Coordinates of C-alpha atoms in Angstrom, one line a residue:
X26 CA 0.0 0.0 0.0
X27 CA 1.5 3.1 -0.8
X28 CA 1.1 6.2 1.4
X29 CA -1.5 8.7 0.7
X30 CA -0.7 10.9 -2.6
X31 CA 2.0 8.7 -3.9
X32 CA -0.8 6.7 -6.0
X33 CA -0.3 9.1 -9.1
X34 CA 3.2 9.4 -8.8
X35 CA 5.2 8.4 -12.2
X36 CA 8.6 10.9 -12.0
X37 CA 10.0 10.8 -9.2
X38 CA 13.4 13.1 -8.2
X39 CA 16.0 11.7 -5.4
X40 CA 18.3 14.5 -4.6
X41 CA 21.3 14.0 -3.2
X42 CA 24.2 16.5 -3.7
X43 CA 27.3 15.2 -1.9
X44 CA 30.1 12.6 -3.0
X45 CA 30.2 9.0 -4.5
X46 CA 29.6 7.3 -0.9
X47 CA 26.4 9.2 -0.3
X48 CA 25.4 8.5 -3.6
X49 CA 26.4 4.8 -2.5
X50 CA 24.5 4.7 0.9
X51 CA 21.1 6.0 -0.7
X52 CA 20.8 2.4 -2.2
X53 CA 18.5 0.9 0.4
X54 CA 16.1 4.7 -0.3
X55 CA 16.1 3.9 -3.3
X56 CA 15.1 0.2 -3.2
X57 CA 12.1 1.0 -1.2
X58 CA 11.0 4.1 -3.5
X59 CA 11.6 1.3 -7.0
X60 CA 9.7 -1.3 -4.8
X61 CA 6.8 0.5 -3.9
X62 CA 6.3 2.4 -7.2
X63 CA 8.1 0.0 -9.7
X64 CA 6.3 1.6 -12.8
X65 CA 7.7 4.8 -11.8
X66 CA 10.9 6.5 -13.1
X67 CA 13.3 7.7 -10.6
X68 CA 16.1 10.7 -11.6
X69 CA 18.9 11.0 -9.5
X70 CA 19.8 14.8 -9.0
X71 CA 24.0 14.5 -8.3
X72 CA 26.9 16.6 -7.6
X73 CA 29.4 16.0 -10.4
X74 CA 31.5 13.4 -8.0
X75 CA 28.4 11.5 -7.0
X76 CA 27.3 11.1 -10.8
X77 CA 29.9 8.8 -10.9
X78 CA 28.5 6.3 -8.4
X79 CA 24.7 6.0 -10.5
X80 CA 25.4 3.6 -12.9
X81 CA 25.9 1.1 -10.1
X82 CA 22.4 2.0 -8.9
X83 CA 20.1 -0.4 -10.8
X84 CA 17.0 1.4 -9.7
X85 CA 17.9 5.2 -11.1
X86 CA 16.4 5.9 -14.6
X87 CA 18.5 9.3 -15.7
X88 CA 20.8 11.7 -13.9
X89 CA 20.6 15.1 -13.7
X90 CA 24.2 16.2 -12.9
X91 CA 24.5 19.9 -11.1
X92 CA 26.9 21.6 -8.5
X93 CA 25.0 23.7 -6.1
X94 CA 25.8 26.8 -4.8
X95 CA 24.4 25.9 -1.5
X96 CA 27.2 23.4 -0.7
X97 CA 29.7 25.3 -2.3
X98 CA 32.2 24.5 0.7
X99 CA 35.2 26.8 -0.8
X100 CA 32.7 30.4 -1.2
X101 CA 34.5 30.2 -4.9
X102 CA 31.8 30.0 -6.9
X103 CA 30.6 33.0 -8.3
X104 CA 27.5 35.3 -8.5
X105 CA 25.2 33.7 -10.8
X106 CA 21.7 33.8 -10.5
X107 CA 21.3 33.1 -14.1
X108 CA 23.0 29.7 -13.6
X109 CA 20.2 28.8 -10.7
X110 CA 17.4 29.8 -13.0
X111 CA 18.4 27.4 -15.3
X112 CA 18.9 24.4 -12.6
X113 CA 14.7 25.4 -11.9
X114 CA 13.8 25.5 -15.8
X115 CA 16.2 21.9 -16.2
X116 CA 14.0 20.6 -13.0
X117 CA 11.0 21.7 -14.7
X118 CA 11.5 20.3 -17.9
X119 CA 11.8 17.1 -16.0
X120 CA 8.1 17.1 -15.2
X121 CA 8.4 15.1 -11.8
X122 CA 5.5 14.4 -9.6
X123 CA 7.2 14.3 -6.7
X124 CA 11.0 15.1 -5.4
X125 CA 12.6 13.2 -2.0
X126 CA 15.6 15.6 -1.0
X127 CA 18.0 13.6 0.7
X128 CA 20.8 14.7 3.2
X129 CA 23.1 14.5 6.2
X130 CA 22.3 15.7 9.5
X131 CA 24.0 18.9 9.2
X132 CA 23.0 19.5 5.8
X133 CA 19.5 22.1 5.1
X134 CA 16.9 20.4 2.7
X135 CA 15.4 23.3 1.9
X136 CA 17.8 25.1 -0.9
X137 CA 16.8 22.1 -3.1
X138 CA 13.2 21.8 -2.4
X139 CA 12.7 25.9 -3.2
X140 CA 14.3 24.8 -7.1
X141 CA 11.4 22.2 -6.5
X142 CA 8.8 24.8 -5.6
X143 CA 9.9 26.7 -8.3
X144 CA 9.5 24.0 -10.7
X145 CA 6.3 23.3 -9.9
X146 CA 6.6 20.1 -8.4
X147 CA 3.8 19.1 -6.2
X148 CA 5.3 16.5 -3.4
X149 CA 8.5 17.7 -1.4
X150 CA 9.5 15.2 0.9
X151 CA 12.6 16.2 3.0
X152 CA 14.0 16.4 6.8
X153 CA 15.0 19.1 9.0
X154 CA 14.6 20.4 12.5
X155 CA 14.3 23.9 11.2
X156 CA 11.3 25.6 10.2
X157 CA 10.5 26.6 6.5
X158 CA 7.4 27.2 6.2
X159 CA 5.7 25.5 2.8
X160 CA 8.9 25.1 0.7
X161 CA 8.7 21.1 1.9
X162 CA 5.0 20.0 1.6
X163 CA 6.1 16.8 3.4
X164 CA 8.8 17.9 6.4
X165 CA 10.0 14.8 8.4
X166 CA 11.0 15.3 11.8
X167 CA 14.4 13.8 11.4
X168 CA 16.3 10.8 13.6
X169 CA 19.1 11.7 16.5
X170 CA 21.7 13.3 14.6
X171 CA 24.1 10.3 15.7
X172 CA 21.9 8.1 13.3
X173 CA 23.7 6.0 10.3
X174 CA 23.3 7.8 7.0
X175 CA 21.6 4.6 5.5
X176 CA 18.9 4.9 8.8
X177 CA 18.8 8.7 7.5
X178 CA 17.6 8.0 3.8
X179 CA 15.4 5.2 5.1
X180 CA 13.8 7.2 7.9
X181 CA 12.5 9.8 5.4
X182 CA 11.2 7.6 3.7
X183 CA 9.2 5.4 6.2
X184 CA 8.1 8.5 7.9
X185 CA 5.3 9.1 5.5
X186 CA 4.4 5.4 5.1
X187 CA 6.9 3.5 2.6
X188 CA 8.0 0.1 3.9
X189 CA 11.7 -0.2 4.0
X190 CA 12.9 -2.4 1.4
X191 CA 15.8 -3.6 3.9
X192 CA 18.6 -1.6 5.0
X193 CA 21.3 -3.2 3.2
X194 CA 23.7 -1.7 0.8
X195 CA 23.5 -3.2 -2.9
X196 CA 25.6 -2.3 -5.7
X197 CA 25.5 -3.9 -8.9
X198 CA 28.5 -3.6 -11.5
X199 CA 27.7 -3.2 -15.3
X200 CA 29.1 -5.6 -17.5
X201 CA 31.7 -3.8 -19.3
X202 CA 32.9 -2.1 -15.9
X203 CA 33.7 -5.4 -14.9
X204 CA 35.8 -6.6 -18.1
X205 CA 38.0 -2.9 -17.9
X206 CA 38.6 -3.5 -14.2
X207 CA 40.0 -7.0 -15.2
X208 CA 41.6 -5.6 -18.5
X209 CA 43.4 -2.6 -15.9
X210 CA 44.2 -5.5 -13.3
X211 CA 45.9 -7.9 -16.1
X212 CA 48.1 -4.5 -17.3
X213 CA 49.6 -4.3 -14.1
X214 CA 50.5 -7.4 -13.7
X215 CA 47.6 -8.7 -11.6
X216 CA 45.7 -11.7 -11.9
X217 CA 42.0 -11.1 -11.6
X218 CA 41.1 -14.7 -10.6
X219 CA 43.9 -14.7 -8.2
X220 CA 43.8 -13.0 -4.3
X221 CA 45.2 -8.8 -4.0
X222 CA 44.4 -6.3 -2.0
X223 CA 43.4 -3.2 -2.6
X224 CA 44.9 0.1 -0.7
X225 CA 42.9 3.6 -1.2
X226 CA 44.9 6.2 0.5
X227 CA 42.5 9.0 -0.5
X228 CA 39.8 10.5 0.4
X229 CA 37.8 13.9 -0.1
X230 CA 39.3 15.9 2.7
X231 CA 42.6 16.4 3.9
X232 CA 41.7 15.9 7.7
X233 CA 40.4 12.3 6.7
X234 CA 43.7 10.7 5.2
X235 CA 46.0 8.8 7.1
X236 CA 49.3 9.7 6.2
X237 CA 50.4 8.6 2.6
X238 CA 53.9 7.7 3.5
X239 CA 52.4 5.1 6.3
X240 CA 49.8 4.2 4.0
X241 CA 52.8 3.4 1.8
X242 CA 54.1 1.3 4.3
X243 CA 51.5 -1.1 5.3
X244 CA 51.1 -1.8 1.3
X245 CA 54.8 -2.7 2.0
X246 CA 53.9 -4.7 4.5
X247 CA 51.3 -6.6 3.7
X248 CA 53.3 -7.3 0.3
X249 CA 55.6 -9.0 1.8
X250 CA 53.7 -11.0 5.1
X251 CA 50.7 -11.7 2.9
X252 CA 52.1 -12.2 -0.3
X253 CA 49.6 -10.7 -2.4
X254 CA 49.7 -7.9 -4.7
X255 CA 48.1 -4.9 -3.5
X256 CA 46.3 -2.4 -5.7
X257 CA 46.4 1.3 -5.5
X258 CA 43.6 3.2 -6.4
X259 CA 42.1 6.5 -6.2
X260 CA 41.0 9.5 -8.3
X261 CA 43.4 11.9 -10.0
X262 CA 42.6 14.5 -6.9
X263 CA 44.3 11.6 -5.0
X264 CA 47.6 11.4 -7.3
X265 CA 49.8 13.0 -4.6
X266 CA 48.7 10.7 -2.1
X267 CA 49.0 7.3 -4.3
X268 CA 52.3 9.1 -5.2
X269 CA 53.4 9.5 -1.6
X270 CA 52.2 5.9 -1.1
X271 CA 53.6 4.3 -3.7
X272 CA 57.1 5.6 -3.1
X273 CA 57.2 4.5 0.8
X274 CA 55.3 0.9 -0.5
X275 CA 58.9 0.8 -2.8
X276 CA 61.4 1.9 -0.3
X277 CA 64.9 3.2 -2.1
X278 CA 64.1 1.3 -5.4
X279 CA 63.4 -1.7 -3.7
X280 CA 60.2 -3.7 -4.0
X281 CA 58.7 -5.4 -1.6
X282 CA 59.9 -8.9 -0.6
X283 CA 57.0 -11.2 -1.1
X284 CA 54.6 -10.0 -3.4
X285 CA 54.1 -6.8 -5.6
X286 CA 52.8 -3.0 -5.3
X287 CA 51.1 -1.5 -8.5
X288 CA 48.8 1.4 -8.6
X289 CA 45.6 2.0 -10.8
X290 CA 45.3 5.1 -9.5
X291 CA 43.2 7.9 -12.1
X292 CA 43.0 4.9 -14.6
X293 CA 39.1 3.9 -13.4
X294 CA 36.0 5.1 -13.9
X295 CA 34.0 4.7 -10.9
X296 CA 32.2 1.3 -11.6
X297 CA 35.6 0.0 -12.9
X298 CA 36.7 0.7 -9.0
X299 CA 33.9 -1.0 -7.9
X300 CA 34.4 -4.3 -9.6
X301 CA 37.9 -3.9 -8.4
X302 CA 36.6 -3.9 -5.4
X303 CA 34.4 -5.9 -5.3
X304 CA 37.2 -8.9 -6.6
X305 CA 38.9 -7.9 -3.5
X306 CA 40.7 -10.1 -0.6
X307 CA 41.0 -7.5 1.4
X308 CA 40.2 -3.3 1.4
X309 CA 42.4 -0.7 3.2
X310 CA 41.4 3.1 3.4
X311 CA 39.6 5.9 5.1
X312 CA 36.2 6.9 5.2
X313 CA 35.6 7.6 1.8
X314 CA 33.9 5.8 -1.0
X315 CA 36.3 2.4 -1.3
X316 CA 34.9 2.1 2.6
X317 CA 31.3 2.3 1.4
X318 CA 31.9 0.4 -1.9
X319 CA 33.7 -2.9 0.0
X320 CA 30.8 -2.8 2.5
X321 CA 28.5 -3.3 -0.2
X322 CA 30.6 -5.8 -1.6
X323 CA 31.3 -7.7 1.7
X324 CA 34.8 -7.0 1.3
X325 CA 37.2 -7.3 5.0
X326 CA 37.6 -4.1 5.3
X327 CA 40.5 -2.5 7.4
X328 CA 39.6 1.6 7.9
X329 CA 42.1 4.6 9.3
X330 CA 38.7 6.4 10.3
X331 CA 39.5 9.8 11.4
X332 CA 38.4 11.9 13.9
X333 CA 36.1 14.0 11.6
X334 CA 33.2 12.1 11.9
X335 CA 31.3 10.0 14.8
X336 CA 31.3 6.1 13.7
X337 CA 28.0 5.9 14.0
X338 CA 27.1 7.9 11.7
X339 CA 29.2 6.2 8.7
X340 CA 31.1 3.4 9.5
X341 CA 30.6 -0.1 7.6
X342 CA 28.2 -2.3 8.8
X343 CA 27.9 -5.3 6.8
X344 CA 31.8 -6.2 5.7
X345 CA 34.2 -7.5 8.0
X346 CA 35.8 -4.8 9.2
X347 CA 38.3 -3.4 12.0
X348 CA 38.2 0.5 12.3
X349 CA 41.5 2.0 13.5
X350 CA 41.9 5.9 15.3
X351 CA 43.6 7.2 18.4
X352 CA 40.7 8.8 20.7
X353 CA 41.2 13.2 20.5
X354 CA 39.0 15.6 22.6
X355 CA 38.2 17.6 19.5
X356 CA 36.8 14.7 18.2
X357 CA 34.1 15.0 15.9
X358 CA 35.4 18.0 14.7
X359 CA 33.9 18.3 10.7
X360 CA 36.8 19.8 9.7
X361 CA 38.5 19.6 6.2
X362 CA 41.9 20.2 8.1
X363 CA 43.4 19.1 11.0
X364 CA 45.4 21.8 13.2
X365 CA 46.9 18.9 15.1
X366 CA 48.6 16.7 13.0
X367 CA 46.2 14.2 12.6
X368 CA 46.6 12.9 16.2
X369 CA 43.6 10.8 15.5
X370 CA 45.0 8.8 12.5
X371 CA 48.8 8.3 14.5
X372 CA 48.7 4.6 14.2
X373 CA 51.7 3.0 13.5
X374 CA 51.7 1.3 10.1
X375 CA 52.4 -2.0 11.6
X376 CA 48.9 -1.8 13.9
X377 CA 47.1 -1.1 10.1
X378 CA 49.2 -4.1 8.5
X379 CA 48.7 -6.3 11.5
X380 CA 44.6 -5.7 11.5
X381 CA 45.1 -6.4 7.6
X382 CA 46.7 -9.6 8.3
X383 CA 44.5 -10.7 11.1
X384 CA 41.0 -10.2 8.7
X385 CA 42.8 -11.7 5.8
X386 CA 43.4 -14.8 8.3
X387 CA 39.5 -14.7 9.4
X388 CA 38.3 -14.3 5.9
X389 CA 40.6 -18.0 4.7
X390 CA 39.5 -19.5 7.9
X391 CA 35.7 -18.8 7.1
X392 CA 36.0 -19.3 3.1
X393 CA 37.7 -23.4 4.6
X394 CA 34.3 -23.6 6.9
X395 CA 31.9 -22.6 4.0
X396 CA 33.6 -24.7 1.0
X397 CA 34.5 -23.4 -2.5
X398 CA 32.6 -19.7 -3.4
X399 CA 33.3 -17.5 -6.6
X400 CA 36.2 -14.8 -6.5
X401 CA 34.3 -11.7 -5.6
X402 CA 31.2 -13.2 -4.4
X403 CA 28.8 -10.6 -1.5
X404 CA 25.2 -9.4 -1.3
X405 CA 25.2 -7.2 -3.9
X406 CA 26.8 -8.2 -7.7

């Protein structure tokens, strides 16, 4: 049964303006919405960087791909109201029955629901704890700000009478994403039948990266106590970081002693990454999108989560995982840069490589309990 004033609804518009892990974690949202209106078309309304993560998102129809100057985090962008007229005459065109304006706890819902008003659409389903008068025709009350993202976008949803279609992140890789992740894999010398590791030592913000040259280090590390190949990937924003990485992984020329460090680093596109992924032994990163990706994948998952963010409010929750940080009194703190040296992320490389080692020897021990399985195989596909 669907709640009252959904019956009519054909185009529907899921906003959600932030990067490729919240794009990620608004899986389960959009589940439900698919389930419960399956004749329905649903457009997913994307910062540049979250674009990325939609064609892994089997329930989103089209994308419409904006950066808005409501989260413009820098104050760079410039005076242009003609540029948000158009963003309200490109909603318009759209002709959606109904928009659901998804976003974090300290993020206002009601920037993108005015473009809505404006455009004419009749059902404005968002969340906030601030007033704003008739700009929302649906406004949630939303959860306790320490909720999980994925609890977030379901919430809003179940709040005006959808059953949740689980809670579970689900990805699924296209077809040719999957052969160009095995094609990249096979050109750096990695089998992609065979066991590797994967080492992201991005992520979007400076104050969430543990330090390169360490990160460098544990790929060392795990090289040479594991024996597999590890992986290097990230964005080209995140070239300076693989760079770092990959010159403390080689140490003076030399490579490691048991297996091999390559990087793939700027070479994927997004669902490339995820089948990489995905095809995983074992993840290491921060809390970025490789975190959110090998949950969905049910990849171990070893995280260097900063001090930015509460847990709760992020962290895995399906992969094996082991989150690593040093307790701070400024913790959370939100901020993009850390004037204490990243006290949070000071964890020796060998703590990183030894919680690496430990998941990779829970993962064979299970794999020897449950009998043969595909490479690769999780929840999602």
């Amino acid at each position: 049964m669907l709640p009252s004033g959904w019956e009519a609804v054909r185009r529907i518009l899921a906003v959600r303006l932030d990067n490729i892990g919240d794009v990620v974690m608004l899986a389960p949202a959009l589940r439900t919405l698919k389930r419960a209106l399956p004749e329905a078309s649903i457009t997913l309304m994307a910062s540049p960087a979250g674009s990325q993560a939609a064609p892994l998102l089997p329930w989103v129809d089209g994308v419409l791909v904006h950066r808005p100057v409501w989260q413009d985090v820098s104050g760079r962008m410039p005076l242009d109201p003609a540029r948000e007229l158009a963003l309200v005459e490109a909603v318009r065109a759209g002709r959606y029955d109904a928009a659901v304006v998804f976003t974090s706890f300290s993020q206002s819902p009601y920037p993108p629901a005015y473009v809505c008003y404006l455009a004419g659409i009749p059902i404005r389903l968002g969340q906030s704890k601030e007033f704003g008068g008739g700009v929302l025709s649906h406004a949630v009350t939303p959860p306790p700000d320490g909720a999980h993202q994925v609890d977030r976008n379901v919430h809003l949803l179940e709040s005006v009478g959808f059953r949740p279609a689980g809670r579970h992140l689900e990805l699924r890789v296209p077809e040719d994403a999957r052969q160009g992740a095995a094609r990249l894999l096979r050109s750096a010398g990695v089998d992609p039948e065979e066991p590797y590791a994967v080492l992201a030592p991005g992520a979007s913000c400076e104050a969430r990266r543990y330090p390169p040259g360490r990160a460098g280090a544990v790929a060392r590390a795990l090289a040479a106590e594991a024996g597999l190949p590890v992986v290097l990937v990230g964005s080209e924003r995140d070239a300076a970081a693989v760079e770092a990485a990959m010159a403390a992984a080689l140490g003076r020329g030399r490579g490691p002693a048991g297996g091999r460090v390559v990087s793939l680093a700027g070479l994927t596109t997004v669902p490339e990454l995820a089948a990489i992924v995905r095809g995983a032994a074992l993840v290491i990163g921060n809390n970025s999108a490789p975190m959110h990706l090998a949950d969905a994948f049910r990849r171990p998952l070893v995280v260097t989560y900063s001090g930015t963010d509460r847990e709760e409010q992020w962290r895995p929750r399906t992969a094996p995982a082991a989150l690593l940080r040093r307790p701070t009194p400024c913790s959370p703190c939100y901020r993009f840069t850390c004037p204490y040296g990243l006290a949070c992320l000071d964890i020796p490389p060998a703590e990183v490589a030894c919680a690496a080692l430990g998941l990779l020897a829970q993962s064979a021990g299970e794999r020897r309990r449950a009998g043969p399985t595909p490479a690769g195989s999780g929840g999602a596909t």
